[in-house]
Short mmCIF file of C-alpha atoms in Angstrom, two decimals:
data_model
loop_
_atom_site.label_atom_id
_atom_site.label_comp_id
_atom_site.label_asym_id
_atom_site.label_seq_id
_atom_site.Cartn_x
_atom_site.Cartn_y
_atom_site.Cartn_z
CA MET H 1263 -51.71 -97.37 -42.79
CA PRO H 1264 -54.33 -94.97 -44.24
CA ILE H 1265 -53.20 -91.36 -44.57
CA GLN H 1266 -55.32 -88.54 -43.23
CA VAL H 1267 -55.83 -85.36 -45.28
CA LEU H 1268 -56.03 -82.38 -42.94
CA MET H 1269 -57.77 -79.06 -43.43
CA PRO H 1270 -54.88 -76.88 -44.62
CA ALA H 1271 -54.01 -73.40 -43.42
CA LEU H 1272 -54.10 -71.40 -46.62
CA SER H 1273 -52.70 -68.31 -44.91
CA PRO H 1274 -50.87 -67.67 -41.64
CA THR H 1275 -53.95 -66.01 -40.14
CA MET H 1276 -56.46 -68.67 -41.23
CA GLU H 1277 -58.18 -70.49 -38.36
CA LYS H 1278 -61.05 -72.12 -40.24
CA GLY H 1279 -62.58 -72.32 -43.70
CA ASN H 1280 -65.49 -73.70 -45.68
CA LEU H 1281 -65.14 -76.97 -47.58
CA ALA H 1282 -66.85 -75.82 -50.77
CA LYS H 1283 -66.54 -78.82 -53.09
CA TRP H 1284 -65.00 -82.26 -53.45
CA LEU H 1285 -63.45 -82.78 -56.90
CA LYS H 1286 -62.70 -86.47 -56.28
CA LYS H 1287 -65.13 -89.15 -55.17
CA GLU H 1288 -64.61 -92.01 -52.74
CA GLY H 1289 -62.88 -94.90 -54.50
CA GLU H 1290 -61.18 -92.75 -57.15
CA PRO H 1291 -57.41 -93.07 -57.60
CA ILE H 1292 -55.31 -90.08 -56.55
CA LYS H 1293 -51.85 -88.99 -57.61
CA SER H 1294 -49.62 -86.52 -55.83
CA GLY H 1295 -50.52 -83.05 -57.07
CA ASP H 1296 -54.12 -83.90 -57.97
CA VAL H 1297 -56.64 -81.27 -56.94
CA ILE H 1298 -59.05 -83.07 -54.65
CA ALA H 1299 -61.14 -80.27 -53.11
CA GLU H 1300 -61.90 -76.56 -53.06
CA ILE H 1301 -61.81 -74.54 -49.85
CA GLU H 1302 -63.26 -71.08 -49.30
CA THR H 1303 -61.77 -68.65 -46.81
CA ASP H 1304 -62.78 -65.10 -46.03
CA LYS H 1305 -60.38 -63.98 -48.75
CA ALA H 1306 -60.44 -66.48 -51.59
CA THR H 1307 -61.33 -69.90 -52.95
CA MET H 1308 -58.32 -72.20 -52.99
CA GLU H 1309 -57.57 -75.67 -54.33
CA VAL H 1310 -56.37 -78.50 -52.12
CA GLU H 1311 -53.76 -80.73 -53.74
CA ALA H 1312 -53.01 -84.29 -52.67
CA THR H 1313 -49.48 -84.84 -51.39
CA ASP H 1314 -49.73 -88.64 -51.39
CA GLU H 1315 -50.76 -91.29 -53.91
CA GLY H 1316 -53.44 -93.93 -53.44
CA THR H 1317 -57.22 -94.11 -53.40
CA LEU H 1318 -59.65 -91.69 -51.78
CA GLY H 1319 -60.92 -94.08 -49.15
CA LYS H 1320 -63.36 -91.95 -47.19
CA ILE H 1321 -64.56 -88.35 -47.19
CA LEU H 1322 -64.83 -87.29 -43.53
CA ILE H 1323 -66.17 -83.76 -44.04
CA PRO H 1324 -68.92 -83.40 -46.67
CA GLU H 1325 -68.83 -80.57 -49.18
CA GLY H 1326 -70.72 -77.48 -48.11
CA THR H 1327 -69.53 -77.75 -44.49
CA ALA H 1328 -68.73 -74.33 -43.05
CA ASP H 1329 -66.19 -73.29 -40.41
CA VAL H 1330 -63.96 -76.35 -40.55
CA ALA H 1331 -61.02 -75.76 -38.19
CA VAL H 1332 -57.49 -75.90 -39.58
CA ASN H 1333 -55.87 -79.36 -39.13
CA THR H 1334 -59.21 -81.17 -38.87
CA PRO H 1335 -59.10 -84.50 -40.81
CA ILE H 1336 -61.25 -84.04 -43.91
CA ALA H 1337 -60.53 -87.29 -45.79
CA THR H 1338 -58.56 -90.54 -45.70
CA ILE H 1339 -56.33 -91.82 -48.51
CA LEU H 1340 -55.68 -95.56 -48.83
CA ALA H 1341 -52.25 -96.62 -50.01
CA ASP H 1342 -51.73 -99.31 -52.65
CA GLY H 1343 -52.87 -102.67 -51.34
CA GLU H 1344 -55.15 -101.20 -48.67
CA SER H 1345 -58.93 -101.52 -48.69
CA ALA H 1346 -61.92 -100.00 -46.93
CA ALA H 1347 -61.37 -102.49 -44.12
CA ASP H 1348 -58.15 -100.67 -43.25
CA LEU H 1349 -59.89 -97.35 -42.64
CA GLY H 1350 -60.27 -98.14 -38.94
CA LYS H 1351 -56.50 -98.34 -38.60
CA ALA H 1352 -56.17 -94.58 -38.87
CA SER H 1353 -54.78 -93.18 -35.65
CA ALA H 1354 -57.77 -92.66 -33.33
CA PRO H 1355 -55.83 -90.54 -30.80
CA ALA H 1356 -54.84 -88.15 -33.55
CA GLN H 1357 -58.44 -87.83 -34.67
CA ALA H 1358 -59.58 -87.21 -31.11
CA ALA H 1359 -56.97 -84.52 -30.68
CA LYS H 1360 -58.07 -82.77 -33.83
CA ALA H 1361 -61.69 -82.99 -32.78
CA ALA H 1362 -60.76 -81.34 -29.52
CA GLU H 1363 -59.01 -78.55 -31.41
CA SER H 1364 -62.16 -77.98 -33.45
CA ALA H 1365 -64.48 -77.97 -30.45
CA PRO H 1366 -66.31 -74.73 -29.75
CA PRO H 1367 -64.47 -72.40 -27.37
CA ALA H 1368 -67.32 -72.63 -24.86
CA GLU H 1369 -66.70 -76.34 -24.39
CA ALA H 1370 -62.99 -75.81 -23.84
CA LYS H 1371 -63.68 -73.14 -21.28
CA ALA H 1372 -66.12 -75.37 -19.43
CA GLU H 1373 -63.26 -77.72 -18.47
CA ALA H 1374 -60.68 -75.03 -17.81
CA PRO H 1375 -61.67 -74.18 -14.21
CA GLN H 1376 -61.10 -77.78 -12.93
CA PRO H 1377 -57.36 -77.45 -12.12
CA LYS H 1378 -58.04 -74.39 -9.96
CA ALA H 1379 -59.23 -76.61 -7.10
CA GLU H 1380 -55.70 -77.94 -6.52
CA LYS H 1381 -54.13 -75.07 -4.65
CA ALA H 1382 -55.03 -71.55 -3.75
CA PRO H 1383 -51.99 -69.33 -4.33
CA ALA H 1384 -52.19 -65.66 -3.54
CA ALA H 1385 -54.75 -64.40 -6.00
CA PRO H 1386 -53.69 -61.46 -8.17
CA PRO H 1387 -55.78 -58.32 -7.90
CA ALA H 1388 -59.03 -58.66 -9.80
CA ALA H 1389 -59.12 -56.76 -13.08
CA VAL H 1390 -61.81 -54.13 -12.95
CA ALA H 1391 -63.05 -53.00 -16.35
CA GLU H 1392 -64.81 -49.71 -16.06
CA PRO H 1393 -68.30 -49.79 -17.58
CA ASP H 1394 -68.72 -47.99 -20.86
CA PRO H 1395 -70.86 -44.93 -20.15
CA GLU H 1396 -72.59 -45.33 -23.52
CA VAL H 1397 -74.11 -48.67 -22.47
CA PRO H 1398 -77.09 -48.45 -20.08
CA ALA H 1399 -77.02 -50.87 -17.16
CA GLY H 1400 -78.79 -54.13 -17.90
CA THR H 1401 -78.36 -53.88 -21.69
CA GLU H 1402 -78.51 -57.24 -23.48
CA MET H 1403 -75.19 -58.16 -25.11
CA ILE H 1404 -74.64 -60.27 -28.22
CA THR H 1405 -71.44 -62.02 -29.31
CA GLN H 1406 -70.07 -60.88 -32.67
CA THR H 1407 -66.84 -61.02 -34.61
CA ILE H 1408 -65.29 -57.69 -35.43
CA ARG H 1409 -66.07 -58.14 -39.14
CA GLU H 1410 -69.74 -58.68 -38.22
CA ALA H 1411 -69.75 -55.59 -36.00
CA LEU H 1412 -68.34 -53.51 -38.86
CA ARG H 1413 -70.87 -54.90 -41.32
CA ASP H 1414 -73.77 -54.16 -38.99
CA ALA H 1415 -72.52 -50.62 -38.38
CA MET H 1416 -72.46 -49.88 -42.10
CA ALA H 1417 -75.78 -51.57 -42.76
CA GLU H 1418 -77.50 -49.62 -39.97
CA GLU H 1419 -76.13 -46.31 -41.19
CA MET H 1420 -77.05 -47.09 -44.81
CA ARG H 1421 -80.63 -47.84 -43.70
CA ARG H 1422 -80.69 -44.65 -41.66
CA ASP H 1423 -79.27 -42.30 -44.30
CA PRO H 1424 -79.74 -42.82 -48.08
CA ASP H 1425 -76.69 -40.62 -48.75
CA VAL H 1426 -74.35 -43.23 -47.26
CA PHE H 1427 -72.74 -45.65 -49.72
CA ILE H 1428 -69.63 -47.84 -49.83
CA MET H 1429 -67.07 -48.21 -52.58
CA GLY H 1430 -63.80 -50.10 -52.99
CA GLU H 1431 -62.15 -53.12 -54.49
CA GLU H 1432 -64.24 -56.32 -54.19
CA VAL H 1433 -66.74 -54.80 -51.75
CA ALA H 1434 -69.79 -55.81 -53.80
CA GLU H 1435 -69.80 -59.06 -55.80
CA TYR H 1436 -67.08 -60.70 -53.70
CA GLN H 1437 -68.55 -59.18 -50.50
CA GLY H 1438 -65.23 -57.78 -49.35
CA ALA H 1439 -61.69 -59.11 -49.39
CA TYR H 1440 -62.18 -59.89 -45.68
CA LYS H 1441 -65.97 -60.41 -45.96
CA VAL H 1442 -66.66 -57.22 -44.01
CA THR H 1443 -69.27 -56.07 -46.57
CA GLN H 1444 -71.02 -59.44 -46.71
CA GLY H 1445 -74.70 -59.10 -47.61
CA LEU H 1446 -74.62 -55.34 -48.30
CA LEU H 1447 -74.91 -55.68 -52.10
CA GLN H 1448 -77.95 -57.92 -51.73
CA GLU H 1449 -79.69 -55.43 -49.44
CA PHE H 1450 -78.72 -52.08 -50.94
CA GLY H 1451 -77.93 -52.85 -54.57
CA ALA H 1452 -75.10 -51.92 -56.91
CA ARG H 1453 -75.89 -48.18 -56.76
CA ARG H 1454 -74.81 -47.98 -53.11
CA VAL H 1455 -72.32 -50.88 -52.91
CA ILE H 1456 -69.83 -50.18 -55.67
CA ASP H 1457 -66.98 -52.33 -56.93
CA THR H 1458 -64.11 -50.15 -58.18
CA PRO H 1459 -61.12 -50.78 -60.44
CA ILE H 1460 -57.75 -51.38 -58.82
CA THR H 1461 -56.84 -47.71 -58.78
CA GLU H 1462 -56.79 -46.23 -55.30
CA HIS H 1463 -55.87 -42.74 -56.45
CA GLY H 1464 -58.83 -42.75 -58.83
CA PHE H 1465 -61.64 -44.15 -56.72
CA THR H 1466 -60.52 -42.21 -53.63
CA GLY H 1467 -60.80 -39.04 -55.67
CA VAL H 1468 -64.28 -40.07 -56.79
CA GLY H 1469 -65.23 -40.60 -53.15
CA VAL H 1470 -63.83 -37.24 -52.06
CA GLY H 1471 -65.72 -35.51 -54.87
CA ALA H 1472 -68.94 -37.27 -53.87
CA ALA H 1473 -68.43 -36.11 -50.27
CA MET H 1474 -67.87 -32.52 -51.38
CA SER H 1475 -71.17 -32.79 -53.25
CA GLY H 1476 -73.03 -33.78 -50.09
CA LEU H 1477 -72.97 -37.57 -50.16
CA LYS H 1478 -71.39 -39.68 -47.40
CA PRO H 1479 -69.03 -42.23 -48.91
CA ILE H 1480 -67.30 -45.07 -47.08
CA VAL H 1481 -64.11 -45.80 -49.03
CA GLU H 1482 -62.65 -49.24 -48.28
CA PHE H 1483 -58.99 -49.92 -48.91
CA MET H 1484 -58.02 -53.57 -49.18
CA THR H 1485 -55.15 -52.47 -46.96
CA PHE H 1486 -53.99 -49.02 -45.91
CA ASN H 1487 -50.66 -49.84 -47.53
CA PHE H 1488 -52.46 -49.38 -50.87
CA ALA H 1489 -53.86 -46.04 -49.68
CA MET H 1490 -50.38 -44.58 -50.24
CA GLN H 1491 -51.47 -44.34 -53.89
CA ALA H 1492 -54.32 -42.09 -52.72
CA ILE H 1493 -52.64 -40.11 -49.98
CA ASP H 1494 -52.76 -36.88 -51.99
CA GLN H 1495 -56.55 -37.19 -52.25
CA ILE H 1496 -56.86 -37.98 -48.53
CA ILE H 1497 -54.62 -35.21 -47.18
CA ASN H 1498 -54.57 -32.43 -49.77
CA SER H 1499 -58.22 -32.75 -50.81
CA ALA H 1500 -60.28 -34.34 -48.04
CA ALA H 1501 -58.42 -33.07 -44.96
CA LYS H 1502 -57.75 -29.48 -46.09
CA THR H 1503 -60.89 -28.54 -48.00
CA LEU H 1504 -62.93 -27.26 -45.05
CA TYR H 1505 -60.12 -24.91 -44.00
CA MET H 1506 -59.17 -23.78 -47.50
CA SER H 1507 -62.80 -23.05 -48.40
CA GLY H 1508 -63.27 -20.92 -45.32
CA GLY H 1509 -65.78 -23.41 -43.94
CA GLN H 1510 -67.96 -23.29 -47.06
CA MET H 1511 -67.27 -26.84 -48.28
CA GLY H 1512 -67.16 -29.93 -46.09
CA CYS H 1513 -66.07 -33.49 -46.78
CA SER H 1514 -67.96 -36.11 -44.79
CA ILE H 1515 -66.15 -39.30 -45.74
CA VAL H 1516 -64.77 -42.41 -44.03
CA PHE H 1517 -61.61 -44.15 -45.24
CA ARG H 1518 -61.50 -47.61 -43.71
CA GLY H 1519 -59.58 -50.88 -44.05
CA PRO H 1520 -56.91 -53.02 -42.38
CA ASN H 1521 -53.81 -51.25 -41.08
CA GLY H 1522 -50.51 -52.52 -39.71
CA ALA H 1523 -49.01 -55.97 -39.54
CA ALA H 1524 -51.01 -59.04 -40.53
CA ALA H 1525 -48.98 -62.22 -40.86
CA ARG H 1526 -46.18 -62.90 -43.31
CA VAL H 1527 -47.16 -60.30 -45.88
CA ALA H 1528 -43.76 -58.59 -45.70
CA ALA H 1529 -42.67 -54.96 -45.53
CA GLN H 1530 -44.87 -53.40 -48.21
CA HIS H 1531 -48.10 -54.81 -46.75
CA SER H 1532 -47.38 -54.54 -43.02
CA GLN H 1533 -46.94 -50.85 -42.30
CA ASP H 1534 -48.73 -49.09 -39.45
CA TYR H 1535 -50.07 -45.69 -40.55
CA SER H 1536 -51.35 -44.57 -37.15
CA ALA H 1537 -48.69 -41.88 -36.75
CA TRP H 1538 -48.86 -40.78 -40.39
CA TYR H 1539 -52.52 -39.83 -40.41
CA SER H 1540 -52.81 -38.72 -36.79
CA GLN H 1541 -50.42 -35.83 -37.51
CA ILE H 1542 -52.73 -34.20 -40.06
CA PRO H 1543 -55.07 -31.33 -39.07
CA GLY H 1544 -58.48 -31.85 -40.61
CA LEU H 1545 -58.52 -35.63 -40.16
CA LYS H 1546 -59.98 -37.66 -37.33
CA VAL H 1547 -58.21 -40.98 -36.75
CA ILE H 1548 -59.83 -43.97 -35.05
CA ALA H 1549 -58.12 -47.29 -34.18
CA PRO H 1550 -60.41 -49.53 -32.08
CA PHE H 1551 -59.73 -52.87 -30.41
CA SER H 1552 -63.02 -54.42 -29.24
CA ALA H 1553 -65.99 -55.49 -31.35
CA ALA H 1554 -68.30 -53.04 -29.55
CA ASP H 1555 -65.91 -50.14 -30.19
CA TYR H 1556 -65.56 -51.09 -33.85
CA LYS H 1557 -69.32 -50.86 -34.25
CA GLY H 1558 -70.00 -47.78 -32.14
CA LEU H 1559 -67.09 -45.77 -33.50
CA LEU H 1560 -67.70 -46.66 -37.15
CA LYS H 1561 -71.29 -45.42 -36.80
CA ALA H 1562 -69.96 -42.20 -35.27
CA ALA H 1563 -67.39 -41.87 -38.06
CA ILE H 1564 -70.01 -42.20 -40.78
CA ARG H 1565 -72.12 -39.45 -39.16
CA ASP H 1566 -69.19 -37.10 -38.59
CA PRO H 1567 -69.04 -34.11 -40.97
CA ASN H 1568 -65.24 -34.42 -41.21
CA PRO H 1569 -63.03 -36.92 -43.06
CA VAL H 1570 -62.28 -39.88 -40.77
CA ILE H 1571 -59.46 -42.43 -41.06
CA PHE H 1572 -60.78 -45.68 -39.59
CA LEU H 1573 -57.83 -48.02 -38.98
CA GLU H 1574 -58.84 -51.67 -38.62
CA ASN H 1575 -56.60 -54.69 -38.05
CA GLU H 1576 -56.65 -57.83 -40.18
CA VAL H 1577 -55.56 -60.07 -37.30
CA LEU H 1578 -58.56 -58.92 -35.24
CA TYR H 1579 -61.31 -59.41 -37.85
CA GLY H 1580 -62.15 -62.91 -36.64
CA HIS H 1581 -61.99 -62.06 -32.94
CA THR H 1582 -65.27 -62.05 -31.06
CA GLY H 1583 -66.58 -59.73 -28.38
CA GLN H 1584 -69.70 -58.54 -26.61
CA VAL H 1585 -71.66 -55.89 -28.50
CA PRO H 1586 -74.61 -54.05 -26.91
CA LYS H 1587 -77.95 -54.94 -28.48
CA LEU H 1588 -79.19 -51.39 -28.88
CA ASP H 1589 -81.19 -49.74 -31.65
CA ASP H 1590 -78.51 -47.10 -32.12
CA TYR H 1591 -75.17 -47.77 -30.43
CA VAL H 1592 -72.82 -44.86 -31.11
CA ILE H 1593 -69.58 -44.09 -29.24
CA PRO H 1594 -68.27 -40.50 -29.14
CA ILE H 1595 -65.09 -39.94 -31.13
CA GLY H 1596 -62.17 -38.73 -29.04
CA LYS H 1597 -62.91 -40.57 -25.80
CA ALA H 1598 -60.50 -43.21 -24.43
CA ARG H 1599 -61.65 -46.04 -22.18
CA ILE H 1600 -60.07 -47.47 -19.04
CA VAL H 1601 -60.36 -51.18 -19.75
CA ARG H 1602 -58.67 -52.30 -16.55
CA SER H 1603 -58.17 -50.28 -13.37
CA GLY H 1604 -54.90 -50.29 -11.45
CA LYS H 1605 -52.68 -48.18 -9.22
CA ASP H 1606 -49.05 -49.04 -9.99
CA VAL H 1607 -48.47 -48.31 -13.71
CA THR H 1608 -50.50 -47.07 -16.69
CA LEU H 1609 -50.35 -49.06 -19.94
CA ILE H 1610 -51.60 -47.06 -22.94
CA SER H 1611 -52.38 -48.64 -26.28
CA TRP H 1612 -54.92 -48.99 -29.12
CA SER H 1613 -55.93 -51.43 -31.85
CA ASN H 1614 -53.95 -54.71 -31.76
CA GLY H 1615 -51.48 -53.22 -29.29
CA MET H 1616 -54.17 -53.80 -26.68
CA THR H 1617 -53.57 -57.53 -27.05
CA TYR H 1618 -50.06 -57.13 -25.64
CA ALA H 1619 -51.14 -54.61 -22.99
CA LEU H 1620 -53.96 -56.73 -21.55
CA LYS H 1621 -51.90 -59.94 -21.48
CA ALA H 1622 -49.03 -58.05 -19.85
CA ALA H 1623 -51.42 -56.70 -17.21
CA ASP H 1624 -52.41 -60.28 -16.37
CA GLU H 1625 -48.75 -61.27 -16.01
CA LEU H 1626 -47.93 -58.22 -13.90
CA ALA H 1627 -50.85 -58.98 -11.58
CA LYS H 1628 -49.25 -62.33 -10.75
CA GLU H 1629 -46.27 -60.38 -9.39
CA GLY H 1630 -48.40 -57.96 -7.41
CA ILE H 1631 -48.22 -55.07 -9.88
CA GLU H 1632 -51.64 -53.59 -10.64
CA ALA H 1633 -51.59 -52.10 -14.13
CA GLU H 1634 -54.20 -49.67 -15.37
CA VAL H 1635 -54.86 -50.27 -19.08
CA ILE H 1636 -56.14 -47.46 -21.30
CA ASP H 1637 -57.54 -48.16 -24.78
CA LEU H 1638 -57.19 -44.86 -26.64
CA ARG H 1639 -59.68 -45.92 -29.36
CA THR H 1640 -59.21 -42.51 -31.05
CA LEU H 1641 -55.77 -41.19 -31.95
CA ARG H 1642 -56.90 -37.81 -33.23
CA PRO H 1643 -58.37 -36.09 -31.29
CA MET H 1644 -56.49 -37.80 -28.46
CA ASP H 1645 -58.10 -38.05 -25.03
CA THR H 1646 -55.27 -36.37 -23.13
CA GLU H 1647 -57.40 -35.88 -20.03
CA THR H 1648 -57.93 -39.61 -19.42
CA ILE H 1649 -54.20 -40.31 -19.90
CA ILE H 1650 -53.10 -37.55 -17.54
CA ALA H 1651 -55.63 -38.48 -14.85
CA SER H 1652 -54.37 -42.07 -14.89
CA VAL H 1653 -50.69 -41.10 -14.80
CA LYS H 1654 -51.33 -38.74 -11.89
CA LYS H 1655 -52.73 -41.76 -10.04
CA THR H 1656 -50.06 -44.35 -10.95
CA GLY H 1657 -46.98 -42.15 -11.43
CA ARG H 1658 -45.73 -44.39 -14.25
CA ALA H 1659 -46.60 -44.97 -17.90
CA VAL H 1660 -45.77 -47.39 -20.72
CA THR H 1661 -47.01 -46.93 -24.29
CA VAL H 1662 -47.52 -49.98 -26.52
CA GLU H 1663 -47.72 -49.81 -30.32
CA GLU H 1664 -46.89 -51.96 -33.33
CA GLY H 1665 -45.59 -48.95 -35.28
CA TRP H 1666 -42.09 -47.53 -35.12
CA GLN H 1667 -40.86 -45.37 -32.25
CA GLN H 1668 -39.49 -42.36 -34.12
CA SER H 1669 -42.25 -39.74 -34.43
CA GLY H 1670 -44.72 -42.42 -33.33
CA VAL H 1671 -47.97 -42.13 -31.41
CA GLY H 1672 -46.17 -43.32 -28.28
CA ALA H 1673 -43.77 -40.39 -28.61
CA GLU H 1674 -46.72 -37.98 -28.75
CA ILE H 1675 -48.27 -39.56 -25.65
CA ALA H 1676 -44.95 -39.32 -23.79
CA ALA H 1677 -44.66 -35.62 -24.73
CA ARG H 1678 -48.17 -34.85 -23.47
CA ILE H 1679 -47.48 -36.66 -20.20
CA MET H 1680 -44.29 -34.63 -19.78
CA GLU H 1681 -46.15 -31.39 -20.47
CA HIS H 1682 -49.13 -32.04 -18.21
CA ALA H 1683 -48.00 -34.52 -15.55
CA PHE H 1684 -44.23 -34.18 -15.24
CA ASP H 1685 -44.34 -33.50 -11.49
CA TYR H 1686 -46.38 -36.67 -10.94
CA LEU H 1687 -43.96 -39.03 -12.70
CA ASP H 1688 -41.90 -41.39 -10.57
CA ALA H 1689 -40.03 -42.75 -13.62
CA PRO H 1690 -39.49 -41.81 -17.28
CA VAL H 1691 -42.23 -42.85 -19.70
CA ALA H 1692 -41.30 -46.13 -21.41
CA ARG H 1693 -42.19 -47.08 -24.98
CA VAL H 1694 -42.70 -50.58 -26.38
CA SER H 1695 -43.00 -50.64 -30.16
CA GLY H 1696 -42.23 -52.39 -33.41
CA LYS H 1697 -38.52 -52.64 -34.15
CA ASP H 1698 -36.90 -50.03 -36.40
CA VAL H 1699 -36.76 -52.23 -39.52
CA PRO H 1700 -39.02 -52.92 -42.49
CA MET H 1701 -41.23 -55.88 -41.64
CA PRO H 1702 -39.47 -59.18 -42.51
CA TYR H 1703 -41.31 -61.90 -44.41
CA ALA H 1704 -39.90 -64.86 -42.47
CA ALA H 1705 -42.22 -65.80 -39.60
CA ASN H 1706 -39.47 -66.01 -36.97
CA LEU H 1707 -38.06 -62.61 -37.91
CA GLU H 1708 -41.53 -61.05 -38.13
CA LYS H 1709 -42.20 -62.17 -34.57
CA LEU H 1710 -38.99 -60.50 -33.41
CA ALA H 1711 -39.89 -57.28 -35.25
CA LEU H 1712 -43.22 -56.91 -33.43
CA PRO H 1713 -43.74 -56.05 -29.74
CA SER H 1714 -44.21 -58.88 -27.27
CA VAL H 1715 -45.99 -59.36 -23.97
CA ALA H 1716 -42.61 -60.00 -22.34
CA GLU H 1717 -41.34 -56.60 -23.52
CA VAL H 1718 -44.38 -54.84 -22.07
CA VAL H 1719 -43.93 -56.67 -18.75
CA GLN H 1720 -40.24 -55.80 -18.69
CA ALA H 1721 -40.95 -52.11 -19.40
CA ALA H 1722 -43.65 -51.93 -16.71
CA LYS H 1723 -41.38 -53.55 -14.13
CA ALA H 1724 -38.55 -51.18 -15.12
CA VAL H 1725 -40.63 -48.03 -14.53
CA ALA H 1726 -41.92 -49.56 -11.30
CA TYR H 1727 -38.31 -50.34 -10.23
CA ARG H 1728 -39.14 -54.01 -9.72
#
C-alpha cells in the first residue's frame, strides 16, 4: 500500500510550516535518508528526509505552500511493484482526519455548539471580562498573532520617532529568530534594524550607550537565558544610571525577548526571569498575556524614559487575539486587568501563567466556584491596589507562575496581601508554581515540572474549603 509522507513537527512547539521546495520530482526513486523537501518554520529552514524506500508517487502539497499544518499528508511514496494506479489505495479516512486537523479554527468552532442541544445541565456562572478602559466602546477589533502585534508595535513607534531602532541577533536579514521583526528591515533599512554578533554583553552595552546618548534602542535577546551574559549592562549600567547621575542622565531602552519555559529546550534555555528583574529598582518589568496587551504595553515601553524589561513567551507567539484597530493604542504601564470577574477566590497570574488560571476558572465554574482572574501584565511597578481590592471581595487568593516559589513573584504578591488585606483573608494565600528543579529535557518530566490546571483548581478549592 502507498505510504504517506506527513508534514513533520520540526520542534515541539511547531504547529505549521511552509513547504519551501521539493528536491525530488514525481516518479523519482527514493532511498531511506534521501532529502526530499525543504520546510521553513518561524525559526529555520529544515530538510525533510525520507524514512521509506520506493518511488515518489504523488506530491500532494506543492512547493511554496504556506501554513501547512503538522501531520498533513504532503506526498505519497510507492513501494516496489506499485504503480500510479495504486495511489487511490492510500487510506482515505486517514487523509480526511488530517484534513480536519488542518481546517481553520473557525470551521471547527462552527460545529462545536451542536452537542449542547442534548441536555441543559446547571450552567456555570458566565465569565465576565471587564472592558479595558483604554479601548473606547465600539472600537473595531482585528485578529492578530502575538508576534504580529509585537511587530506592529515596533513599526508604529519607529515611524513615530526616528530615534527608535532595534538591534539583536538575526533581527534584520533573517527577520527575527521567531519572525517578530518580519518586514522591519525592508521598511526602515539596516541603519535602524541592526544584526549583531553573538555577543550579548557587547551589543547590550552598545544599546545602553546609545540610550544614554539620547537614542531609544530596542534590544532583542533570542532568549532571556542569553541575557545572563549581559546582566551587568542591564542592572549596573541601565537600571542604576539615572540614580547615580543624580537624575542628569537617563536610559530609555527596551530589552525584549522570550522568557521562561518553551518546550524541550532543557534547563539552560527554560528559566523564568520574572522574579530576577522585578526586584531591581530602576527597571520596569512587563510580562503580558494577550495580543492586545503585547502591542499596547510594548508601545508604552518604547516611549518610557526608563529601562524596561519586556518579557515575552515563546509558546504564546503563535497565539491569536483581538487587538483594537486604533491609530495609537497604548496601555499604561503598572495597571493590572481583571480578565474575569468572580466572588469566591482570586487567581493572580501573568504571561503564560494566565493559560492555567483561565482554564482553571472554567473548571471551577463547573463546580459552582466563581473565580476572579487578574492578569498583572506589569510586575514592576505592581498594581497592588487591584490585587487588594479583589482579595477584599473574595477573601481568598491563589498565585500562578511558571517560575520557582522561593523569592518568586507569587511570594511578593502573598506578602503584599498579608500587609494590606490580612483581616479580609478567610484562608492562607496559596501558590502554584514551577517545581523546585532545573527544567528537565524529557517531555514527560518537563510537564511535571511546570504548573498544571489541575494544581490551580486544587489550590483554589483548598482555600475555598471545598
